[in-house]
Amino acid sequence: MSAPEDIREIVRRRYAEAATRSAAGDHEEAHVVEASCCLPAPTATTDLQDPAVETSCCGPAPVALTDKRGRVVFGAELYGGEAEGATDDAVAASLGCGVPTAVADLHPGEVVLDLGSGAGADVLISARRVSPGGRVLGLDMTQEMLELARRNAAAAGVDNVEFLKGYLEDIPLPDGSVDVVISNCVINLAADKNVVLAEAARVLRLGGRLAFSDVIADEDMDEMTKADMAEWTGCVAGALTDAEFTQALTNAGFTDIQIRPTHRVHTHAQAAIIRASR
């Protein structure tokens, strides 16, 4: 097993390249470079329910955004009517597997932290909902993503957002400084989820809440998938099972934990909405 810093660097390189391509307006190629392991590589007609289907994560394989039945399982189209406040470019660059802002129940005046904010779509959506009086902080370790997000925020004309460079395992914010923590298909990329969730709990005020979209591994995920380092840059090998995620949240001090599957994204995993209170 590679060290956490090796996992982090592999993830950073893949997402930096995706950000660079998105910044150039090539959103389709950005998704190819990222080569998400949430999805089978060959075509948009691949049946994600077929256990014989596997992903291609070691090279720039095309990413299918819909399954055989035409259902969207990944990317910008998941936002639907929930994208108000974000620019088209920010949404188009999304590498997420859900829409955390749809269940975060945001209110004016609240402070929101987006872990792994990427191109900034969820930050911009949140900024509109917490206005007036609220603000949104986006945290990302990839300089290229931060630059892209700041450009998208400027295009959106919002003044209540800030993008910070840092790691999920060491959030550069004081204790009890935010009301809500959101994240979109990022926690699975962290090498130590327990540390990440403990940090999320630390920066949340008592009574605060989290709303994540993320990938939940099936209980019977095979060891080969878990061991495939290339898949750390997608969303399979690093994903926790429902029971593991629940335990990690409990250990971090969260209560009222809800994990609700939304759609299958891989032979061995499905997307889910994860909610909890501090």
mmCIF file of C-alpha atoms in Angstrom:
data_model
loop_
_atom_site.group_PDB
_atom_site.id
_atom_site.type_symbol
_atom_site.label_atom_id
_atom_site.label_comp_id
_atom_site.label_asym_id
_atom_site.label_seq_id
_atom_site.Cartn_x
_atom_site.Cartn_y
_atom_site.Cartn_z
ATOM 1 C CA MET A 1 0.000 0.000 0.000
ATOM 2 C CA SER A 2 1.383 3.407 -0.900
ATOM 3 C CA ALA A 3 1.940 6.083 1.715
ATOM 4 C CA PRO A 4 -0.743 8.767 2.217
ATOM 5 C CA GLU A 5 1.515 11.404 0.683
ATOM 6 C CA ASP A 6 1.895 9.273 -2.454
ATOM 7 C CA ILE A 7 -1.867 8.926 -2.778
ATOM 8 C CA ARG A 8 -2.243 12.664 -2.288
ATOM 9 C CA GLU A 9 0.295 13.470 -5.013
ATOM 10 C CA ILE A 10 -1.308 11.116 -7.520
ATOM 11 C CA VAL A 11 -4.699 12.688 -6.886
ATOM 12 C CA ARG A 12 -3.260 16.202 -7.079
ATOM 13 C CA ARG A 13 -1.599 15.580 -10.442
ATOM 14 C CA ARG A 14 -4.725 14.142 -12.032
ATOM 15 C CA TYR A 15 -6.959 16.955 -10.813
ATOM 16 C CA ALA A 16 -4.433 19.632 -11.711
ATOM 17 C CA GLU A 17 -4.464 18.409 -15.296
ATOM 18 C CA ALA A 18 -8.258 18.302 -15.306
ATOM 19 C CA ALA A 19 -8.371 21.897 -14.033
ATOM 20 C CA THR A 20 -5.905 23.066 -16.664
ATOM 21 C CA ARG A 21 -8.020 21.614 -19.453
ATOM 22 C CA SER A 22 -11.239 23.010 -17.991
ATOM 23 C CA ALA A 23 -9.660 26.449 -17.700
ATOM 24 C CA ALA A 24 -8.966 26.250 -21.437
ATOM 25 C CA GLY A 25 -12.653 25.528 -22.014
ATOM 26 C CA ASP A 26 -12.116 21.855 -22.819
ATOM 27 C CA HIS A 27 -14.460 20.312 -20.251
ATOM 28 C CA GLU A 28 -14.898 17.075 -22.172
ATOM 29 C CA GLU A 29 -11.158 16.453 -22.283
ATOM 30 C CA ALA A 30 -10.892 17.398 -18.606
ATOM 31 C CA HIS A 31 -13.158 14.504 -17.752
ATOM 32 C CA VAL A 32 -11.166 12.159 -19.971
ATOM 33 C CA VAL A 33 -7.933 13.165 -18.250
ATOM 34 C CA GLU A 34 -9.470 12.645 -14.846
ATOM 35 C CA ALA A 35 -10.607 9.216 -16.053
ATOM 36 C CA SER A 36 -13.047 8.754 -13.201
ATOM 37 C CA CYS A 37 -13.231 5.270 -11.809
ATOM 38 C CA CYS A 38 -16.847 5.853 -10.907
ATOM 39 C CA LEU A 39 -17.691 4.838 -14.424
ATOM 40 C CA PRO A 40 -16.964 2.180 -17.008
ATOM 41 C CA ALA A 41 -14.662 3.467 -19.691
ATOM 42 C CA PRO A 42 -15.904 2.142 -23.041
ATOM 43 C CA THR A 43 -19.167 3.860 -24.058
ATOM 44 C CA ALA A 44 -22.182 5.772 -22.837
ATOM 45 C CA THR A 45 -24.300 2.667 -23.398
ATOM 46 C CA THR A 46 -22.415 0.498 -20.917
ATOM 47 C CA ASP A 47 -24.721 -1.149 -18.398
ATOM 48 C CA LEU A 48 -23.389 -0.208 -14.963
ATOM 49 C CA GLN A 49 -25.419 -2.992 -13.401
ATOM 50 C CA ASP A 50 -23.470 -5.640 -15.294
ATOM 51 C CA PRO A 51 -20.949 -7.171 -12.875
ATOM 52 C CA ALA A 52 -18.724 -8.094 -15.804
ATOM 53 C CA VAL A 53 -18.127 -4.429 -16.587
ATOM 54 C CA GLU A 54 -14.927 -2.997 -15.173
ATOM 55 C CA THR A 55 -13.370 0.455 -15.343
ATOM 56 C CA SER A 56 -10.305 1.716 -17.112
ATOM 57 C CA CYS A 57 -8.298 3.877 -14.711
ATOM 58 C CA CYS A 58 -4.723 3.610 -15.875
ATOM 59 C CA GLY A 59 -5.029 5.865 -18.905
ATOM 60 C CA PRO A 60 -7.164 8.599 -20.460
ATOM 61 C CA ALA A 61 -10.152 6.431 -21.308
ATOM 62 C CA PRO A 62 -13.437 8.122 -22.296
ATOM 63 C CA VAL A 63 -15.815 8.584 -19.395
ATOM 64 C CA ALA A 64 -19.428 7.512 -19.788
ATOM 65 C CA LEU A 65 -21.833 9.878 -18.080
ATOM 66 C CA THR A 66 -24.953 7.761 -18.476
ATOM 67 C CA ASP A 67 -25.775 4.120 -18.067
ATOM 68 C CA LYS A 68 -27.463 1.838 -20.601
ATOM 69 C CA ARG A 69 -30.864 3.229 -19.679
ATOM 70 C CA GLY A 70 -29.745 6.796 -20.259
ATOM 71 C CA ARG A 71 -29.609 7.721 -16.589
ATOM 72 C CA VAL A 72 -27.009 10.328 -15.650
ATOM 73 C CA VAL A 73 -24.639 8.941 -13.032
ATOM 74 C CA PHE A 74 -21.801 11.452 -12.922
ATOM 75 C CA GLY A 75 -20.906 15.066 -13.736
ATOM 76 C CA ALA A 76 -22.612 18.351 -14.499
ATOM 77 C CA GLU A 77 -26.020 17.034 -15.565
ATOM 78 C CA LEU A 78 -26.706 15.790 -12.038
ATOM 79 C CA TYR A 79 -27.266 19.391 -10.964
ATOM 80 C CA GLY A 80 -30.440 19.905 -12.974
ATOM 81 C CA GLY A 81 -32.267 22.886 -11.477
ATOM 82 C CA GLU A 82 -29.922 23.007 -8.479
ATOM 83 C CA ALA A 83 -27.171 24.961 -10.255
ATOM 84 C CA GLU A 84 -28.608 28.446 -9.723
ATOM 85 C CA GLY A 85 -25.844 30.826 -8.722
ATOM 86 C CA ALA A 86 -23.009 28.915 -10.389
ATOM 87 C CA THR A 87 -21.566 29.743 -13.791
ATOM 88 C CA ASP A 88 -21.966 27.306 -16.661
ATOM 89 C CA ASP A 89 -18.192 26.795 -16.705
ATOM 90 C CA ALA A 90 -18.073 25.913 -13.005
ATOM 91 C CA VAL A 91 -20.833 23.351 -13.363
ATOM 92 C CA ALA A 92 -19.425 21.934 -16.609
ATOM 93 C CA ALA A 93 -16.112 21.275 -14.847
ATOM 94 C CA SER A 94 -17.775 19.329 -12.031
ATOM 95 C CA LEU A 95 -16.177 16.001 -11.171
ATOM 96 C CA GLY A 96 -18.841 15.185 -8.588
ATOM 97 C CA CYS A 97 -21.219 12.294 -8.106
ATOM 98 C CA GLY A 98 -24.122 14.242 -6.616
ATOM 99 C CA VAL A 99 -25.440 17.605 -5.438
ATOM 100 C CA PRO A 100 -24.720 18.192 -1.727
ATOM 101 C CA THR A 101 -26.297 21.650 -1.766
ATOM 102 C CA ALA A 102 -29.662 20.017 -2.535
ATOM 103 C CA VAL A 103 -29.772 18.529 0.972
ATOM 104 C CA ALA A 104 -27.614 20.952 2.979
ATOM 105 C CA ASP A 105 -30.628 23.131 3.928
ATOM 106 C CA LEU A 106 -28.599 26.326 3.763
ATOM 107 C CA HIS A 107 -29.869 29.584 5.278
ATOM 108 C CA PRO A 108 -28.908 33.266 5.040
ATOM 109 C CA GLY A 109 -26.122 34.203 7.402
ATOM 110 C CA GLU A 110 -24.511 30.764 7.618
ATOM 111 C CA VAL A 111 -20.837 29.999 7.062
ATOM 112 C CA VAL A 112 -20.244 27.034 4.754
ATOM 113 C CA LEU A 113 -17.063 25.080 4.073
ATOM 114 C CA ASP A 114 -16.729 23.019 0.886
ATOM 115 C CA LEU A 115 -14.071 20.310 1.218
ATOM 116 C CA GLY A 116 -12.341 19.717 -2.104
ATOM 117 C CA SER A 117 -14.108 22.606 -3.812
ATOM 118 C CA GLY A 118 -12.672 21.982 -7.276
ATOM 119 C CA ALA A 119 -13.903 24.404 -9.920
ATOM 120 C CA GLY A 120 -16.239 26.040 -7.401
ATOM 121 C CA ALA A 121 -19.733 25.041 -8.513
ATOM 122 C CA ASP A 122 -20.969 24.037 -5.054
ATOM 123 C CA VAL A 123 -19.336 27.084 -3.474
ATOM 124 C CA LEU A 124 -21.136 29.431 -5.876
ATOM 125 C CA ILE A 125 -24.477 27.689 -5.404
ATOM 126 C CA SER A 126 -24.058 27.917 -1.634
ATOM 127 C CA ALA A 127 -23.020 31.577 -1.774
ATOM 128 C CA ARG A 128 -26.369 32.580 -3.190
ATOM 129 C CA ARG A 129 -28.273 30.631 -0.540
ATOM 130 C CA VAL A 130 -26.437 32.008 2.495
ATOM 131 C CA SER A 131 -26.712 35.596 1.291
ATOM 132 C CA PRO A 132 -27.187 38.083 2.851
ATOM 133 C CA GLY A 133 -24.786 37.845 5.741
ATOM 134 C CA GLY A 134 -23.293 34.422 5.056
ATOM 135 C CA ARG A 135 -20.104 33.332 3.367
ATOM 136 C CA VAL A 136 -18.668 30.225 1.762
ATOM 137 C CA LEU A 137 -15.135 28.891 1.965
ATOM 138 C CA GLY A 138 -13.766 26.469 -0.610
ATOM 139 C CA LEU A 139 -10.793 24.299 0.355
ATOM 140 C CA ASP A 140 -8.645 22.572 -2.256
ATOM 141 C CA MET A 141 -5.042 21.343 -2.397
ATOM 142 C CA THR A 142 -4.646 21.860 -6.150
ATOM 143 C CA GLN A 143 -3.404 25.297 -7.177
ATOM 144 C CA GLU A 144 -4.807 24.912 -10.689
ATOM 145 C CA MET A 145 -8.269 24.159 -9.305
ATOM 146 C CA LEU A 146 -8.091 27.156 -6.960
ATOM 147 C CA GLU A 147 -7.229 29.463 -9.853
ATOM 148 C CA LEU A 148 -10.089 28.042 -11.924
ATOM 149 C CA ALA A 149 -12.526 28.434 -9.016
ATOM 150 C CA ARG A 150 -11.502 32.046 -8.399
ATOM 151 C CA ARG A 151 -12.005 32.805 -12.074
ATOM 152 C CA ASN A 152 -15.468 31.244 -11.965
ATOM 153 C CA ALA A 153 -16.339 33.218 -8.824
ATOM 154 C CA ALA A 154 -15.290 36.460 -10.488
ATOM 155 C CA ALA A 155 -17.452 35.613 -13.495
ATOM 156 C CA ALA A 156 -20.396 34.941 -11.168
ATOM 157 C CA GLY A 157 -19.924 38.319 -9.512
ATOM 158 C CA VAL A 158 -20.118 36.999 -5.951
ATOM 159 C CA ASP A 159 -18.303 38.692 -3.075
ATOM 160 C CA ASN A 160 -19.021 36.312 -0.201
ATOM 161 C CA VAL A 161 -16.711 33.449 -1.184
ATOM 162 C CA GLU A 162 -13.082 32.649 -0.481
ATOM 163 C CA PHE A 163 -10.914 29.814 -1.761
ATOM 164 C CA LEU A 164 -8.219 28.413 0.515
ATOM 165 C CA LYS A 165 -5.297 26.152 -0.292
ATOM 166 C CA GLY A 166 -4.920 23.250 2.094
ATOM 167 C CA TYR A 167 -5.514 19.611 2.869
ATOM 168 C CA LEU A 168 -8.654 17.903 4.090
ATOM 169 C CA GLU A 169 -6.569 16.350 6.863
ATOM 170 C CA ASP A 170 -5.422 19.767 8.123
ATOM 171 C CA ILE A 171 -8.130 22.349 7.522
ATOM 172 C CA PRO A 172 -6.691 25.884 7.889
ATOM 173 C CA LEU A 173 -9.596 27.196 9.981
ATOM 174 C CA PRO A 174 -10.131 27.662 13.729
ATOM 175 C CA ASP A 175 -12.280 25.384 15.865
ATOM 176 C CA GLY A 176 -16.033 25.912 15.665
ATOM 177 C CA SER A 177 -15.862 28.429 12.835
ATOM 178 C CA VAL A 178 -18.417 27.086 10.319
ATOM 179 C CA ASP A 179 -22.065 26.087 10.372
ATOM 180 C CA VAL A 180 -22.101 23.585 7.515
ATOM 181 C CA VAL A 181 -19.507 21.370 5.834
ATOM 182 C CA ILE A 182 -20.271 20.085 2.339
ATOM 183 C CA SER A 183 -18.299 17.934 -0.080
ATOM 184 C CA ASN A 184 -18.893 16.373 -3.475
ATOM 185 C CA CYS A 185 -17.199 13.039 -4.194
ATOM 186 C CA VAL A 186 -13.946 13.977 -2.461
ATOM 187 C CA ILE A 187 -13.780 12.250 0.932
ATOM 188 C CA ASN A 188 -13.162 8.909 -0.802
ATOM 189 C CA LEU A 189 -9.938 10.348 -2.241
ATOM 190 C CA ALA A 190 -8.393 10.940 1.194
ATOM 191 C CA ALA A 191 -5.989 8.323 2.505
ATOM 192 C CA ASP A 192 -7.220 8.685 6.112
ATOM 193 C CA LYS A 193 -10.947 9.369 6.282
ATOM 194 C CA ASN A 194 -10.927 9.306 10.084
ATOM 195 C CA VAL A 195 -8.610 12.315 10.217
ATOM 196 C CA VAL A 196 -10.655 14.162 7.575
ATOM 197 C CA LEU A 197 -13.936 13.629 9.422
ATOM 198 C CA ALA A 198 -12.345 14.592 12.728
ATOM 199 C CA GLU A 199 -11.180 17.828 11.118
ATOM 200 C CA ALA A 200 -14.675 18.466 9.740
ATOM 201 C CA ALA A 201 -16.068 17.983 13.249
ATOM 202 C CA ARG A 202 -13.428 20.284 14.722
ATOM 203 C CA VAL A 203 -14.240 23.261 12.497
ATOM 204 C CA LEU A 204 -18.011 22.815 12.884
ATOM 205 C CA ARG A 205 -19.852 24.681 15.598
ATOM 206 C CA LEU A 206 -21.851 22.569 18.029
ATOM 207 C CA GLY A 207 -25.161 21.952 16.327
ATOM 208 C CA GLY A 208 -23.521 22.301 12.927
ATOM 209 C CA ARG A 209 -24.067 19.762 10.183
ATOM 210 C CA LEU A 210 -22.471 18.101 7.200
ATOM 211 C CA ALA A 211 -23.941 17.189 3.834
ATOM 212 C CA PHE A 212 -21.782 15.111 1.504
ATOM 213 C CA SER A 213 -22.256 13.456 -1.842
ATOM 214 C CA ASP A 214 -19.790 10.611 -1.988
ATOM 215 C CA VAL A 215 -19.202 7.054 -3.076
ATOM 216 C CA ILE A 216 -20.019 4.103 -0.837
ATOM 217 C CA ALA A 217 -18.287 0.796 -1.542
ATOM 218 C CA ASP A 218 -20.224 -2.435 -1.622
ATOM 219 C CA GLU A 219 -19.472 -4.772 1.250
ATOM 220 C CA ASP A 220 -18.102 -7.348 -1.202
ATOM 221 C CA MET A 221 -15.701 -5.047 -3.082
ATOM 222 C CA ASP A 222 -12.774 -7.219 -4.176
ATOM 223 C CA GLU A 223 -9.268 -6.710 -2.860
ATOM 224 C CA MET A 224 -7.865 -6.047 -6.345
ATOM 225 C CA THR A 225 -10.087 -2.978 -6.724
ATOM 226 C CA LYS A 226 -9.145 -1.762 -3.252
ATOM 227 C CA ALA A 227 -5.460 -2.150 -4.041
ATOM 228 C CA ASP A 228 -5.483 -0.391 -7.418
ATOM 229 C CA MET A 229 -3.670 2.904 -6.810
ATOM 230 C CA ALA A 230 -4.862 4.381 -10.104
ATOM 231 C CA GLU A 231 -8.412 4.266 -8.798
ATOM 232 C CA TRP A 232 -7.590 6.677 -5.969
ATOM 233 C CA THR A 233 -7.965 9.421 -8.561
ATOM 234 C CA GLY A 234 -11.520 8.324 -9.286
ATOM 235 C CA CYS A 235 -13.797 7.160 -6.532
ATOM 236 C CA VAL A 236 -13.690 3.422 -6.007
ATOM 237 C CA ALA A 237 -10.577 2.068 -4.305
ATOM 238 C CA GLY A 238 -10.689 4.659 -1.544
ATOM 239 C CA ALA A 239 -14.408 4.439 -0.786
ATOM 240 C CA LEU A 240 -15.730 3.244 2.572
ATOM 241 C CA THR A 241 -18.647 0.899 2.997
ATOM 242 C CA ASP A 242 -21.859 2.151 4.603
ATOM 243 C CA ALA A 243 -20.875 0.571 7.924
ATOM 244 C CA GLU A 244 -17.323 1.949 7.764
ATOM 245 C CA PHE A 245 -18.516 5.485 6.946
ATOM 246 C CA THR A 246 -21.085 5.372 9.739
ATOM 247 C CA GLN A 247 -18.435 4.223 12.223
ATOM 248 C CA ALA A 248 -15.970 6.889 11.090
ATOM 249 C CA LEU A 249 -18.604 9.611 11.514
ATOM 250 C CA THR A 250 -19.534 8.275 14.942
ATOM 251 C CA ASN A 251 -15.885 8.210 15.995
ATOM 252 C CA ALA A 252 -15.554 11.851 14.923
ATOM 253 C CA GLY A 253 -18.447 12.843 17.174
ATOM 254 C CA PHE A 254 -21.281 13.086 14.674
ATOM 255 C CA THR A 255 -24.862 12.073 15.399
ATOM 256 C CA ASP A 256 -28.106 11.787 13.406
ATOM 257 C CA ILE A 257 -26.149 9.995 10.677
ATOM 258 C CA GLN A 258 -28.025 9.262 7.458
ATOM 259 C CA ILE A 259 -26.553 7.542 4.402
ATOM 260 C CA ARG A 260 -28.960 7.367 1.486
ATOM 261 C CA PRO A 261 -27.849 5.720 -1.777
ATOM 262 C CA THR A 262 -28.807 7.676 -4.887
ATOM 263 C CA HIS A 263 -27.489 5.706 -7.863
ATOM 264 C CA ARG A 264 -24.992 3.001 -8.784
ATOM 265 C CA VAL A 265 -21.764 4.343 -10.260
ATOM 266 C CA HIS A 266 -19.588 1.255 -10.475
ATOM 267 C CA THR A 267 -19.765 -2.514 -10.345
ATOM 268 C CA HIS A 268 -18.602 -2.306 -6.735
ATOM 269 C CA ALA A 269 -19.956 1.044 -5.536
ATOM 270 C CA GLN A 270 -22.824 3.502 -5.504
ATOM 271 C CA ALA A 271 -23.213 7.218 -4.922
ATOM 272 C CA ALA A 272 -24.925 8.352 -1.744
ATOM 273 C CA ILE A 273 -26.030 11.414 0.189
ATOM 274 C CA ILE A 274 -24.448 11.499 3.647
ATOM 275 C CA ARG A 275 -25.823 13.751 6.361
ATOM 276 C CA ALA A 276 -24.937 14.136 10.028
ATOM 277 C CA SER A 277 -24.963 16.637 12.886
ATOM 278 C CA ARG A 278 -22.239 17.794 15.245
#
